[in-house]
mmCIF file of C-alpha atoms in Angstrom:
data_model
loop_
_atom_site.group_PDB
_atom_site.id
_atom_site.type_symbol
_atom_site.label_atom_id
_atom_site.label_comp_id
_atom_site.label_asym_id
_atom_site.label_seq_id
_atom_site.Cartn_x
_atom_site.Cartn_y
_atom_site.Cartn_z
ATOM 1 C CA ASN Y 132 41.900 50.410 -100.373
ATOM 2 C CA ALA Y 133 39.573 51.211 -97.479
ATOM 3 C CA GLY Y 134 37.464 48.103 -98.184
ATOM 4 C CA VAL Y 135 33.977 48.405 -96.699
ATOM 5 C CA THR Y 136 33.244 51.422 -94.521
ATOM 6 C CA GLN Y 137 30.148 52.256 -92.512
ATOM 7 C CA THR Y 138 28.845 55.576 -91.196
ATOM 8 C CA PRO Y 139 28.105 56.276 -88.361
ATOM 9 C CA LYS Y 140 29.828 53.909 -85.925
ATOM 10 C CA PHE Y 141 27.415 54.582 -83.066
ATOM 11 C CA ARG Y 142 23.974 56.166 -82.824
ATOM 12 C CA VAL Y 143 21.259 56.568 -80.218
ATOM 13 C CA LEU Y 144 17.724 57.229 -81.434
ATOM 14 C CA LYS Y 145 14.440 57.859 -79.711
ATOM 15 C CA THR Y 146 11.449 55.723 -80.684
ATOM 16 C CA GLY Y 147 9.845 57.108 -83.826
ATOM 17 C CA GLN Y 148 12.918 58.935 -85.115
ATOM 18 C CA SER Y 149 14.402 58.167 -88.503
ATOM 19 C CA MET Y 150 17.951 57.701 -89.706
ATOM 20 C CA THR Y 151 20.048 56.430 -92.592
ATOM 21 C CA LEU Y 152 23.084 54.176 -92.342
ATOM 22 C CA LEU Y 153 25.629 54.498 -95.120
ATOM 23 C CA CYS Y 154 27.774 51.679 -96.463
ATOM 24 C CA ALA Y 155 30.519 52.342 -98.989
ATOM 25 C CA GLN Y 156 32.908 49.946 -100.733
ATOM 26 C CA ASP Y 157 35.825 50.737 -103.017
ATOM 27 C CA MET Y 158 36.387 47.240 -104.438
ATOM 28 C CA ASN Y 159 33.971 47.589 -107.371
ATOM 29 C CA HIS Y 160 31.829 44.789 -105.927
ATOM 30 C CA GLU Y 161 28.468 44.057 -107.518
ATOM 31 C CA TYR Y 162 26.665 42.530 -104.528
ATOM 32 C CA MET Y 163 26.029 44.302 -101.241
ATOM 33 C CA TYR Y 164 24.207 43.185 -98.098
ATOM 34 C CA TRP Y 165 22.841 44.583 -94.838
ATOM 35 C CA TYR Y 166 22.773 42.324 -91.773
ATOM 36 C CA ARG Y 167 21.856 42.801 -88.165
ATOM 37 C CA GLN Y 168 23.597 40.947 -85.345
ATOM 38 C CA ASP Y 169 21.817 40.258 -82.083
ATOM 39 C CA PRO Y 170 23.163 38.291 -79.096
ATOM 40 C CA GLY Y 171 22.628 34.557 -79.481
ATOM 41 C CA MET Y 172 20.976 34.913 -82.906
ATOM 42 C CA GLY Y 173 23.868 35.169 -85.317
ATOM 43 C CA LEU Y 174 23.634 37.497 -88.300
ATOM 44 C CA ARG Y 175 20.346 37.902 -90.145
ATOM 45 C CA LEU Y 176 19.998 39.327 -93.636
ATOM 46 C CA ILE Y 177 17.855 42.473 -93.857
ATOM 47 C CA HIS Y 178 18.133 43.502 -97.528
ATOM 48 C CA TYR Y 179 20.583 42.957 -100.337
ATOM 49 C CA SER Y 180 21.452 44.287 -103.782
ATOM 50 C CA VAL Y 181 22.842 42.454 -106.810
ATOM 51 C CA GLY Y 182 23.861 45.615 -108.640
ATOM 52 C CA GLU Y 183 23.389 49.347 -109.010
ATOM 53 C CA GLY Y 184 19.724 50.276 -108.936
ATOM 54 C CA THR Y 185 18.545 46.893 -107.571
ATOM 55 C CA THR Y 186 17.379 45.880 -104.098
ATOM 56 C CA ALA Y 187 15.691 42.800 -102.641
ATOM 57 C CA LYS Y 188 14.317 41.659 -99.289
ATOM 58 C CA GLY Y 189 16.222 39.363 -97.009
ATOM 59 C CA GLU Y 190 15.144 37.441 -93.956
ATOM 60 C CA VAL Y 191 14.052 40.343 -91.691
ATOM 61 C CA PRO Y 192 13.165 43.340 -93.928
ATOM 62 C CA ASP Y 193 10.234 44.819 -91.988
ATOM 63 C CA GLY Y 194 10.837 48.354 -90.728
ATOM 64 C CA TYR Y 195 13.796 48.957 -93.061
ATOM 65 C CA ASN Y 196 14.237 50.379 -96.543
ATOM 66 C CA VAL Y 197 17.301 50.437 -98.770
ATOM 67 C CA SER Y 198 18.625 52.151 -101.862
ATOM 68 C CA ARG Y 199 21.551 51.498 -104.207
ATOM 69 C CA LEU Y 200 21.739 54.562 -106.442
ATOM 70 C CA LYS Y 201 25.493 54.202 -106.935
ATOM 71 C CA LYS Y 202 27.396 50.943 -107.253
ATOM 72 C CA GLN Y 203 29.725 51.778 -104.388
ATOM 73 C CA ASN Y 204 27.048 52.833 -101.886
ATOM 74 C CA PHE Y 205 24.250 50.938 -100.146
ATOM 75 C CA LEU Y 206 21.975 52.880 -97.789
ATOM 76 C CA LEU Y 207 19.826 51.407 -95.029
ATOM 77 C CA GLY Y 208 16.973 53.549 -93.741
ATOM 78 C CA LEU Y 209 14.847 53.314 -90.623
ATOM 79 C CA GLU Y 210 11.728 55.445 -91.107
ATOM 80 C CA SER Y 211 10.307 55.124 -87.586
ATOM 81 C CA ALA Y 212 12.758 53.490 -85.193
ATOM 82 C CA ALA Y 213 11.538 50.972 -82.615
ATOM 83 C CA PRO Y 214 13.363 49.500 -79.578
ATOM 84 C CA SER Y 215 13.339 46.103 -81.360
ATOM 85 C CA GLN Y 216 15.722 47.631 -83.907
ATOM 86 C CA THR Y 217 18.428 48.057 -81.278
ATOM 87 C CA SER Y 218 21.239 45.992 -82.752
ATOM 88 C CA VAL Y 219 24.619 46.034 -84.438
ATOM 89 C CA TYR Y 220 24.292 46.532 -88.187
ATOM 90 C CA PHE Y 221 26.846 45.171 -90.632
ATOM 91 C CA CYS Y 222 27.261 45.848 -94.292
ATOM 92 C CA ALA Y 223 29.023 43.348 -96.549
ATOM 93 C CA SER Y 224 29.928 43.067 -100.207
ATOM 94 C CA THR Y 225 31.075 40.390 -102.633
ATOM 95 C CA ARG Y 226 32.538 40.649 -106.076
ATOM 96 C CA GLN Y 227 29.770 38.797 -107.867
ATOM 97 C CA GLY Y 228 27.653 36.654 -105.582
ATOM 98 C CA PRO Y 229 28.087 33.672 -103.282
ATOM 99 C CA SER Y 230 31.038 32.035 -105.047
ATOM 100 C CA TYR Y 231 33.208 34.764 -103.652
ATOM 101 C CA GLU Y 232 34.056 35.629 -100.083
ATOM 102 C CA GLN Y 233 32.145 38.337 -98.288
ATOM 103 C CA TYR Y 234 33.921 41.445 -97.021
ATOM 104 C CA PHE Y 235 32.386 43.102 -93.979
ATOM 105 C CA GLY Y 236 32.391 46.638 -92.655
ATOM 106 C CA PRO Y 237 33.182 47.447 -88.991
ATOM 107 C CA GLY Y 238 29.531 47.767 -87.980
ATOM 108 C CA THR Y 239 27.162 50.418 -86.629
ATOM 109 C CA ARG Y 240 25.908 50.051 -83.067
ATOM 110 C CA LEU Y 241 22.367 51.450 -82.882
ATOM 111 C CA THR Y 242 20.385 51.923 -79.688
ATOM 112 C CA VAL Y 243 16.717 52.890 -79.806
ATOM 113 C CA THR Y 244 15.268 54.147 -76.508
ATOM 114 C CA LYS J 287 14.555 26.960 -93.458
ATOM 115 C CA GLN J 288 18.266 26.342 -92.990
ATOM 116 C CA GLU J 289 19.403 26.215 -89.357
ATOM 117 C CA VAL J 290 23.103 26.592 -88.572
ATOM 118 C CA THR J 291 24.379 25.578 -85.149
ATOM 119 C CA GLN J 292 27.767 26.029 -83.553
ATOM 120 C CA ILE J 293 28.608 24.079 -80.423
ATOM 121 C CA PRO J 294 30.132 24.877 -77.990
ATOM 122 C CA ALA J 295 29.241 28.541 -77.614
ATOM 123 C CA ALA J 296 32.543 29.131 -75.799
ATOM 124 C CA LEU J 297 35.841 27.293 -75.584
ATOM 125 C CA SER J 298 38.969 27.913 -73.524
ATOM 126 C CA VAL J 299 42.250 26.142 -74.315
ATOM 127 C CA PRO J 300 45.908 26.539 -73.339
ATOM 128 C CA GLU J 301 48.321 27.977 -75.857
ATOM 129 C CA GLY J 302 49.816 25.452 -78.264
ATOM 130 C CA GLU J 303 46.849 23.110 -78.291
ATOM 131 C CA ASN J 304 45.289 21.916 -81.547
ATOM 132 C CA LEU J 305 41.536 22.457 -81.590
ATOM 133 C CA VAL J 306 38.426 21.853 -83.663
ATOM 134 C CA LEU J 307 35.413 24.125 -83.978
ATOM 135 C CA ASN J 308 32.147 22.626 -85.183
ATOM 136 C CA CYS J 309 29.409 23.905 -87.472
ATOM 137 C CA SER J 310 26.226 21.942 -88.226
ATOM 138 C CA PHE J 311 23.554 22.732 -90.793
ATOM 139 C CA THR J 312 20.160 21.135 -91.311
ATOM 140 C CA ASP J 313 19.785 21.408 -95.107
ATOM 141 C CA SER J 314 22.579 19.750 -97.097
ATOM 142 C CA ALA J 315 21.674 21.716 -100.245
ATOM 143 C CA ILE J 316 24.227 24.413 -99.577
ATOM 144 C CA TYR J 317 26.135 26.404 -102.177
ATOM 145 C CA ASN J 318 29.189 26.962 -100.010
ATOM 146 C CA LEU J 319 30.340 27.221 -96.413
ATOM 147 C CA GLN J 320 32.339 30.155 -95.124
ATOM 148 C CA TRP J 321 34.236 30.569 -91.862
ATOM 149 C CA PHE J 322 34.737 34.005 -90.323
ATOM 150 C CA ARG J 323 36.604 35.490 -87.405
ATOM 151 C CA GLN J 324 35.119 38.359 -85.372
ATOM 152 C CA ASP J 325 37.121 40.339 -82.833
ATOM 153 C CA PRO J 326 35.236 42.255 -80.097
ATOM 154 C CA GLY J 327 33.553 45.361 -81.464
ATOM 155 C CA LYS J 328 34.739 44.624 -84.994
ATOM 156 C CA GLY J 329 33.345 43.332 -88.238
ATOM 157 C CA LEU J 330 33.765 39.834 -89.644
ATOM 158 C CA THR J 331 36.922 38.733 -91.439
ATOM 159 C CA SER J 332 36.673 35.874 -93.902
ATOM 160 C CA LEU J 333 39.021 32.982 -93.091
ATOM 161 C CA LEU J 334 38.101 30.206 -95.495
ATOM 162 C CA LEU J 335 35.462 29.604 -98.158
ATOM 163 C CA ILE J 336 34.610 26.034 -99.185
ATOM 164 C CA GLN J 337 32.528 25.512 -102.323
ATOM 165 C CA SER J 338 29.952 22.706 -102.222
ATOM 166 C CA SER J 339 32.067 20.596 -104.586
ATOM 167 C CA GLN J 340 35.121 20.814 -102.314
ATOM 168 C CA ARG J 341 35.953 18.786 -99.218
ATOM 169 C CA GLU J 342 38.421 21.113 -97.528
ATOM 170 C CA GLN J 343 40.396 24.328 -97.685
ATOM 171 C CA THR J 344 43.622 25.283 -95.942
ATOM 172 C CA SER J 345 45.218 28.578 -95.032
ATOM 173 C CA GLY J 346 48.287 28.567 -92.813
ATOM 174 C CA ARG J 347 47.401 26.950 -89.479
ATOM 175 C CA LEU J 348 43.726 26.756 -90.426
ATOM 176 C CA ASN J 349 41.991 23.870 -92.158
ATOM 177 C CA ALA J 350 38.273 23.756 -92.845
ATOM 178 C CA SER J 351 36.441 20.638 -93.961
ATOM 179 C CA LEU J 352 32.968 20.146 -95.361
ATOM 180 C CA ASP J 353 30.777 17.037 -95.263
ATOM 181 C CA LYS J 354 27.461 17.888 -96.877
ATOM 182 C CA SER J 355 25.952 14.445 -96.389
ATOM 183 C CA SER J 356 26.280 14.685 -92.618
ATOM 184 C CA GLY J 357 25.557 18.427 -92.486
ATOM 185 C CA ARG J 358 28.839 19.310 -90.838
ATOM 186 C CA SER J 359 31.844 21.540 -91.254
ATOM 187 C CA THR J 360 34.837 21.769 -88.963
ATOM 188 C CA LEU J 361 37.528 24.406 -88.540
ATOM 189 C CA TYR J 362 40.814 22.991 -87.320
ATOM 190 C CA ILE J 363 43.309 25.386 -85.732
ATOM 191 C CA ALA J 364 46.808 24.026 -85.262
ATOM 192 C CA ALA J 365 49.168 25.170 -82.508
ATOM 193 C CA SER J 366 46.766 27.768 -81.123
ATOM 194 C CA GLN J 367 48.088 31.177 -80.028
ATOM 195 C CA PRO J 368 46.632 33.889 -77.759
ATOM 196 C CA GLY J 369 46.140 35.988 -80.900
ATOM 197 C CA ASP J 370 43.635 33.394 -82.108
ATOM 198 C CA SER J 371 41.257 34.457 -79.338
ATOM 199 C CA ALA J 372 38.085 35.693 -81.056
ATOM 200 C CA THR J 373 34.596 34.552 -82.004
ATOM 201 C CA TYR J 374 34.459 32.203 -84.978
ATOM 202 C CA LEU J 375 31.313 32.084 -87.103
ATOM 203 C CA CYS J 376 30.301 29.845 -89.950
ATOM 204 C CA ALA J 377 27.807 30.719 -92.679
ATOM 205 C CA ALA J 378 26.069 28.407 -95.152
ATOM 206 C CA GLY J 379 25.195 29.765 -98.571
ATOM 207 C CA SER J 380 21.771 28.777 -99.863
ATOM 208 C CA THR J 381 21.326 26.790 -103.071
ATOM 209 C CA TYR J 382 17.733 28.023 -103.359
ATOM 210 C CA ASN J 383 18.668 31.682 -103.136
ATOM 211 C CA PHE J 384 22.240 32.428 -104.027
ATOM 212 C CA ASN J 385 22.158 35.657 -102.080
ATOM 213 C CA LYS J 386 21.184 34.211 -98.729
ATOM 214 C CA PHE J 387 23.718 33.121 -96.159
ATOM 215 C CA TYR J 388 22.663 31.525 -92.896
ATOM 216 C CA PHE J 389 24.957 32.247 -89.972
ATOM 217 C CA GLY J 390 25.621 30.314 -86.804
ATOM 218 C CA SER J 391 25.782 32.144 -83.481
ATOM 219 C CA GLY J 392 29.520 31.551 -83.222
ATOM 220 C CA THR J 393 32.029 29.922 -80.886
ATOM 221 C CA LYS J 394 33.944 32.288 -78.622
ATOM 222 C CA LEU J 395 37.514 31.003 -78.363
ATOM 223 C CA ASN J 396 39.924 31.976 -75.585
ATOM 224 C CA VAL J 397 43.520 30.811 -75.915
ATOM 225 C CA LYS J 398 45.311 31.155 -72.573
ATOM 226 C CA PRO J 399 49.038 32.027 -72.554
#
């Protein structure tokens, strides 16, 4: 099993450009999450999904959109990138919610200039 | 809002020493408490998950305890090794929203040979 994979690993964007980050898991997990990690601030939840076709806002959702059209994939979109969105983005999944451990992807390092 | 704090931010110990990492949270109404390890440039790996009804969990040289009443969790590492060098993060699961986890900023551990 590959576990949780993320594409791309690195990306540099100019302000105003758009992009989509892809997260894929092969563990048949129901719940998926997108976090961002910034120095000294820990991980903050952007959006999450409790199953195929569902999405919900997390702690810092502004400027991001998500979609979960297939159970194994969770997409994070930036419509108009801003320098404040420079961060490392992590995707995670759990089998069925918080009673189970979270599995994380390797991260995507995004720089917005 | 739940605040999770990890002190110290960095710790350096000689190989073979037993050590304790601390995690404090402000709201005792947590669903669970999870400890993670993060290597540089990598994603998070789950180490131990303690449910709110449990007092501790053990895995090999690792032991995590949870005291909800005092808002504290500790991760005990026995006989530390250079391979234990990494950043250790804790995350508290919310009782109010089962899909929200609040992360500390981590303790960066360096085990010197």
